[in-house]
Amino acid sequence: MPMRSDHSHPMKLVILGRDGTLNHYRDDHVKSVEELQPLPGALEAVARLNHAGWHTVMATNQPGIGRGLLDMASLNAIHLRLNQLLAEKGGRLDAAFFCPHTPEEGCDCRKPLPGLLLQIGERFGVGLSQVHMVGASLRDLQTAKAAGCIPHLVRSDRLGMLDEEQLADMVALVPGTRVHASLSAFAETLIHEERRSKADARGEDLPPNTGPGELN
């Protein structure tokens, strides 16, 4: 059973997209374990978040199932392998939520609709306004906004090809979006900001963060 939050100690939760966030995006979908290629540093970033007390859950569109490109057994094997690779780094995903439908099916769980994120909030008993959603596409940002999450964008995969103007145009569509060079940079930033917040509450000084986690 998932851990549930309470008002005095709310669960610290990060929702992650999959393709382009944790692993390399493929136009033809990741259809097998062999096609799963984690992005450099992404698994270590999840482990760092976990070690800092953050729970991580994955939310991903998988229309390849609806199109017959892969079956549930293949998807389960891919996610099992992903968790095995995470375990080798000392990390884990608490759960993987996915939409198996094609756009034509008109479901309410396909991102950018908020269905998957609402399911996550319900299952883990958390309010989504303090949940961080990290993705690698405009669709992910729109999903975060629709669900009331805090939107974050990582540029470590295909978004790295966008110039600054193109990136700014995308971010402007979802006000409040925070941009990070990679999932590692996001993790560094989130962990540092939490430490700074706790230090401020105690009236203590915290050395400035000079690591890779600064926002672009």
mmCIF file of C-alpha atoms in Angstrom:
data_model
loop_
_atom_site.group_PDB
_atom_site.id
_atom_site.type_symbol
_atom_site.label_atom_id
_atom_site.label_comp_id
_atom_site.label_asym_id
_atom_site.label_seq_id
_atom_site.Cartn_x
_atom_site.Cartn_y
_atom_site.Cartn_z
ATOM 1 C CA MET A 1 0.000 0.000 0.000
ATOM 2 C CA PRO A 2 1.339 3.484 -0.777
ATOM 3 C CA MET A 3 2.256 5.736 2.077
ATOM 4 C CA ARG A 4 -0.284 8.460 2.651
ATOM 5 C CA SER A 5 0.443 11.976 3.755
ATOM 6 C CA ASP A 6 -0.954 13.877 6.707
ATOM 7 C CA HIS A 7 -1.305 17.585 7.292
ATOM 8 C CA SER A 8 1.702 17.838 9.607
ATOM 9 C CA HIS A 9 4.055 15.811 7.416
ATOM 10 C CA PRO A 10 2.838 15.941 3.814
ATOM 11 C CA MET A 11 4.429 13.495 1.429
ATOM 12 C CA LYS A 12 7.147 15.010 -0.725
ATOM 13 C CA LEU A 13 6.245 13.849 -4.227
ATOM 14 C CA VAL A 14 7.773 14.343 -7.673
ATOM 15 C CA ILE A 15 5.953 13.116 -10.789
ATOM 16 C CA LEU A 16 8.238 12.307 -13.704
ATOM 17 C CA GLY A 17 7.537 11.903 -17.372
ATOM 18 C CA ARG A 18 9.347 8.964 -18.938
ATOM 19 C CA ASP A 19 10.480 9.470 -22.515
ATOM 20 C CA GLY A 20 12.845 12.417 -22.752
ATOM 21 C CA THR A 21 12.995 12.767 -18.968
ATOM 22 C CA LEU A 22 14.299 9.408 -17.722
ATOM 23 C CA ASN A 23 15.231 7.792 -21.023
ATOM 24 C CA HIS A 24 15.917 8.812 -24.606
ATOM 25 C CA TYR A 25 12.787 9.624 -26.585
ATOM 26 C CA ARG A 26 12.110 7.483 -29.661
ATOM 27 C CA ASP A 27 9.714 8.522 -32.428
ATOM 28 C CA ASP A 28 8.801 4.856 -32.883
ATOM 29 C CA HIS A 29 8.201 4.281 -29.135
ATOM 30 C CA VAL A 30 10.274 2.206 -26.717
ATOM 31 C CA LYS A 31 8.923 -1.218 -27.590
ATOM 32 C CA SER A 32 11.342 -3.535 -25.777
ATOM 33 C CA VAL A 33 13.829 -3.638 -22.931
ATOM 34 C CA GLU A 34 16.634 -3.388 -25.486
ATOM 35 C CA GLU A 35 15.316 -0.029 -26.710
ATOM 36 C CA LEU A 36 15.299 1.486 -23.207
ATOM 37 C CA GLN A 37 18.227 3.917 -22.970
ATOM 38 C CA PRO A 38 18.378 5.925 -19.731
ATOM 39 C CA LEU A 39 19.577 9.505 -20.105
ATOM 40 C CA PRO A 40 22.986 10.281 -18.591
ATOM 41 C CA GLY A 41 22.632 11.036 -14.897
ATOM 42 C CA ALA A 42 18.845 10.601 -14.826
ATOM 43 C CA LEU A 43 18.795 7.453 -12.697
ATOM 44 C CA GLU A 44 21.278 8.952 -10.268
ATOM 45 C CA ALA A 45 19.055 12.037 -10.031
ATOM 46 C CA VAL A 46 16.083 9.901 -8.974
ATOM 47 C CA ALA A 47 18.247 8.207 -6.352
ATOM 48 C CA ARG A 48 19.340 11.604 -5.010
ATOM 49 C CA LEU A 49 15.730 12.694 -4.723
ATOM 50 C CA ASN A 50 14.822 9.456 -2.958
ATOM 51 C CA HIS A 51 17.693 9.805 -0.511
ATOM 52 C CA ALA A 52 16.516 13.338 0.268
ATOM 53 C CA GLY A 53 13.071 11.999 1.183
ATOM 54 C CA TRP A 54 11.247 12.586 -2.093
ATOM 55 C CA HIS A 55 8.917 9.944 -3.481
ATOM 56 C CA THR A 56 9.028 9.605 -7.266
ATOM 57 C CA VAL A 57 6.197 8.399 -9.488
ATOM 58 C CA MET A 58 6.186 8.087 -13.267
ATOM 59 C CA ALA A 59 3.336 9.244 -15.517
ATOM 60 C CA THR A 60 3.618 8.371 -19.191
ATOM 61 C CA ASN A 61 1.532 8.160 -22.355
ATOM 62 C CA GLN A 62 1.984 4.782 -24.026
ATOM 63 C CA PRO A 63 -0.162 4.892 -27.180
ATOM 64 C CA GLY A 64 1.989 2.141 -28.644
ATOM 65 C CA ILE A 65 -0.202 -0.281 -26.688
ATOM 66 C CA GLY A 66 -3.356 1.044 -28.315
ATOM 67 C CA ARG A 67 -1.667 0.887 -31.718
ATOM 68 C CA GLY A 68 -0.508 -2.687 -31.212
ATOM 69 C CA LEU A 69 3.209 -1.823 -31.253
ATOM 70 C CA LEU A 70 3.763 -3.452 -27.873
ATOM 71 C CA ASP A 71 1.689 -5.376 -25.364
ATOM 72 C CA MET A 72 1.281 -5.102 -21.610
ATOM 73 C CA ALA A 73 3.876 -7.797 -20.967
ATOM 74 C CA SER A 74 6.453 -5.801 -22.937
ATOM 75 C CA LEU A 75 5.604 -2.559 -21.131
ATOM 76 C CA ASN A 76 5.804 -4.273 -17.746
ATOM 77 C CA ALA A 77 9.190 -5.721 -18.693
ATOM 78 C CA ILE A 78 10.446 -2.263 -19.721
ATOM 79 C CA HIS A 79 9.334 -0.714 -16.432
ATOM 80 C CA LEU A 80 10.737 -3.631 -14.438
ATOM 81 C CA ARG A 81 14.089 -3.102 -16.157
ATOM 82 C CA LEU A 82 13.913 0.617 -15.437
ATOM 83 C CA ASN A 83 13.388 -0.074 -11.745
ATOM 84 C CA GLN A 84 16.226 -2.624 -11.772
ATOM 85 C CA LEU A 85 18.560 0.005 -13.227
ATOM 86 C CA LEU A 86 17.330 2.519 -10.648
ATOM 87 C CA ALA A 87 17.943 0.024 -7.832
ATOM 88 C CA GLU A 88 21.558 -0.307 -8.984
ATOM 89 C CA LYS A 89 21.897 3.436 -8.347
ATOM 90 C CA GLY A 90 20.055 3.286 -5.023
ATOM 91 C CA GLY A 91 16.784 4.720 -6.335
ATOM 92 C CA ARG A 92 13.242 3.591 -7.028
ATOM 93 C CA LEU A 93 9.924 4.633 -8.496
ATOM 94 C CA ASP A 94 6.996 4.238 -6.107
ATOM 95 C CA ALA A 95 4.670 3.560 -9.026
ATOM 96 C CA ALA A 96 4.284 3.867 -12.781
ATOM 97 C CA PHE A 97 1.018 5.293 -14.116
ATOM 98 C CA PHE A 98 0.421 5.099 -17.853
ATOM 99 C CA CYS A 99 -2.220 5.822 -20.463
ATOM 100 C CA PRO A 100 -2.432 2.994 -23.045
ATOM 101 C CA HIS A 101 -4.855 4.802 -25.354
ATOM 102 C CA THR A 102 -4.425 6.397 -28.755
ATOM 103 C CA PRO A 103 -5.500 10.026 -29.197
ATOM 104 C CA GLU A 104 -8.520 8.857 -31.158
ATOM 105 C CA GLU A 105 -9.923 6.958 -28.186
ATOM 106 C CA GLY A 106 -10.806 10.173 -26.365
ATOM 107 C CA CYS A 107 -9.831 9.035 -22.865
ATOM 108 C CA ASP A 108 -9.317 11.386 -19.919
ATOM 109 C CA CYS A 109 -5.959 9.933 -18.863
ATOM 110 C CA ARG A 110 -3.885 10.850 -21.901
ATOM 111 C CA LYS A 111 -1.596 13.802 -21.227
ATOM 112 C CA PRO A 112 -2.123 16.806 -21.522
ATOM 113 C CA LEU A 113 -5.394 15.943 -19.779
ATOM 114 C CA PRO A 114 -4.805 15.643 -16.017
ATOM 115 C CA GLY A 115 -6.326 12.185 -15.490
ATOM 116 C CA LEU A 116 -3.087 10.342 -14.687
ATOM 117 C CA LEU A 117 -1.939 13.002 -12.239
ATOM 118 C CA LEU A 118 -5.323 13.097 -10.528
ATOM 119 C CA GLN A 119 -5.089 9.313 -10.123
ATOM 120 C CA ILE A 120 -1.647 9.729 -8.543
ATOM 121 C CA GLY A 121 -2.895 12.384 -6.138
ATOM 122 C CA GLU A 122 -5.789 10.156 -5.103
ATOM 123 C CA ARG A 123 -3.699 7.034 -4.672
ATOM 124 C CA PHE A 124 -1.042 8.720 -2.566
ATOM 125 C CA GLY A 125 -3.394 11.016 -0.698
ATOM 126 C CA VAL A 126 -1.612 14.240 -1.605
ATOM 127 C CA GLY A 127 -2.775 17.632 -2.788
ATOM 128 C CA LEU A 128 -1.232 18.322 -6.187
ATOM 129 C CA SER A 129 -0.524 22.026 -5.612
ATOM 130 C CA GLN A 130 2.775 21.171 -3.875
ATOM 131 C CA VAL A 131 3.697 18.304 -6.200
ATOM 132 C CA HIS A 132 6.454 18.870 -8.763
ATOM 133 C CA MET A 133 5.825 17.562 -12.292
ATOM 134 C CA VAL A 134 8.953 17.155 -14.412
ATOM 135 C CA GLY A 135 8.737 16.530 -18.136
ATOM 136 C CA ALA A 136 10.386 17.095 -21.475
ATOM 137 C CA SER A 137 7.588 18.461 -23.650
ATOM 138 C CA LEU A 138 4.930 21.139 -23.865
ATOM 139 C CA ARG A 139 2.405 18.367 -23.289
ATOM 140 C CA ASP A 140 3.963 17.596 -19.902
ATOM 141 C CA LEU A 141 3.841 21.270 -18.917
ATOM 142 C CA GLN A 142 0.203 21.512 -19.959
ATOM 143 C CA THR A 143 -0.557 18.375 -17.936
ATOM 144 C CA ALA A 144 1.067 19.865 -14.841
ATOM 145 C CA LYS A 145 -0.932 23.075 -15.263
ATOM 146 C CA ALA A 146 -4.201 21.194 -15.786
ATOM 147 C CA ALA A 147 -3.635 19.166 -12.605
ATOM 148 C CA GLY A 148 -2.432 22.121 -10.546
ATOM 149 C CA CYS A 149 1.135 20.815 -10.130
ATOM 150 C CA ILE A 150 4.358 22.837 -10.198
ATOM 151 C CA PRO A 151 5.680 22.538 -13.797
ATOM 152 C CA HIS A 152 9.325 21.810 -14.615
ATOM 153 C CA LEU A 153 10.988 21.248 -18.009
ATOM 154 C CA VAL A 154 14.267 19.395 -18.616
ATOM 155 C CA ARG A 155 16.374 19.937 -21.736
ATOM 156 C CA SER A 156 18.634 16.892 -21.630
ATOM 157 C CA ASP A 157 17.117 15.078 -24.603
ATOM 158 C CA ARG A 158 15.363 16.355 -27.754
ATOM 159 C CA LEU A 159 14.615 19.808 -26.264
ATOM 160 C CA GLY A 160 18.340 20.451 -26.322
ATOM 161 C CA MET A 161 17.921 21.197 -30.026
ATOM 162 C CA LEU A 162 15.678 24.199 -29.351
ATOM 163 C CA ASP A 163 17.246 27.644 -29.369
ATOM 164 C CA GLU A 164 16.546 30.085 -26.548
ATOM 165 C CA GLU A 165 13.756 31.865 -28.437
ATOM 166 C CA GLN A 166 11.946 28.617 -29.214
ATOM 167 C CA LEU A 167 12.322 27.526 -25.604
ATOM 168 C CA ALA A 168 11.026 30.858 -24.317
ATOM 169 C CA ASP A 169 7.990 30.607 -26.602
ATOM 170 C CA MET A 170 7.193 27.162 -25.201
ATOM 171 C CA VAL A 171 7.628 28.182 -21.584
ATOM 172 C CA ALA A 172 5.468 31.274 -22.082
ATOM 173 C CA LEU A 173 2.522 29.002 -22.849
ATOM 174 C CA VAL A 174 2.616 27.649 -19.277
ATOM 175 C CA PRO A 175 3.451 30.490 -16.855
ATOM 176 C CA GLY A 176 5.404 29.412 -13.811
ATOM 177 C CA THR A 177 7.424 26.790 -15.676
ATOM 178 C CA ARG A 178 10.953 26.303 -14.404
ATOM 179 C CA VAL A 179 13.611 25.125 -16.861
ATOM 180 C CA HIS A 180 16.522 22.851 -15.992
ATOM 181 C CA ALA A 181 19.405 21.561 -18.075
ATOM 182 C CA SER A 182 18.727 17.984 -16.961
ATOM 183 C CA LEU A 183 16.979 15.860 -14.365
ATOM 184 C CA SER A 184 20.191 16.038 -12.351
ATOM 185 C CA ALA A 185 19.986 19.834 -12.360
ATOM 186 C CA PHE A 186 16.349 19.671 -11.259
ATOM 187 C CA ALA A 187 17.224 17.347 -8.366
ATOM 188 C CA GLU A 188 20.108 19.577 -7.246
ATOM 189 C CA THR A 189 17.876 22.642 -7.326
ATOM 190 C CA LEU A 190 14.972 21.044 -5.453
ATOM 191 C CA ILE A 191 17.202 19.583 -2.746
ATOM 192 C CA HIS A 192 19.119 22.838 -2.313
ATOM 193 C CA GLU A 193 15.956 24.920 -2.101
ATOM 194 C CA GLU A 194 14.528 22.622 0.556
ATOM 195 C CA ARG A 195 17.725 22.903 2.592
ATOM 196 C CA ARG A 196 17.681 26.674 2.225
ATOM 197 C CA SER A 197 14.045 26.826 3.320
ATOM 198 C CA LYS A 198 14.784 24.760 6.430
ATOM 199 C CA ALA A 199 17.838 26.885 7.210
ATOM 200 C CA ASP A 200 15.797 30.069 6.848
ATOM 201 C CA ALA A 201 13.191 28.666 9.225
ATOM 202 C CA ARG A 202 15.942 28.073 11.775
ATOM 203 C CA GLY A 203 17.501 31.467 11.150
ATOM 204 C CA GLU A 204 20.694 29.895 9.829
ATOM 205 C CA ASP A 205 22.821 30.759 6.812
ATOM 206 C CA LEU A 206 23.233 28.241 4.001
ATOM 207 C CA PRO A 207 26.191 28.411 1.593
ATOM 208 C CA PRO A 208 25.136 29.335 -1.944
ATOM 209 C CA ASN A 209 24.531 26.469 -4.333
ATOM 210 C CA THR A 210 27.335 26.427 -6.872
ATOM 211 C CA GLY A 211 26.592 22.978 -8.258
ATOM 212 C CA PRO A 212 24.805 22.001 -11.468
ATOM 213 C CA GLY A 213 21.376 22.610 -10.007
ATOM 214 C CA GLU A 214 21.054 26.320 -10.729
ATOM 215 C CA LEU A 215 18.191 27.264 -12.985
ATOM 216 C CA ASN A 216 19.010 28.271 -16.531
#
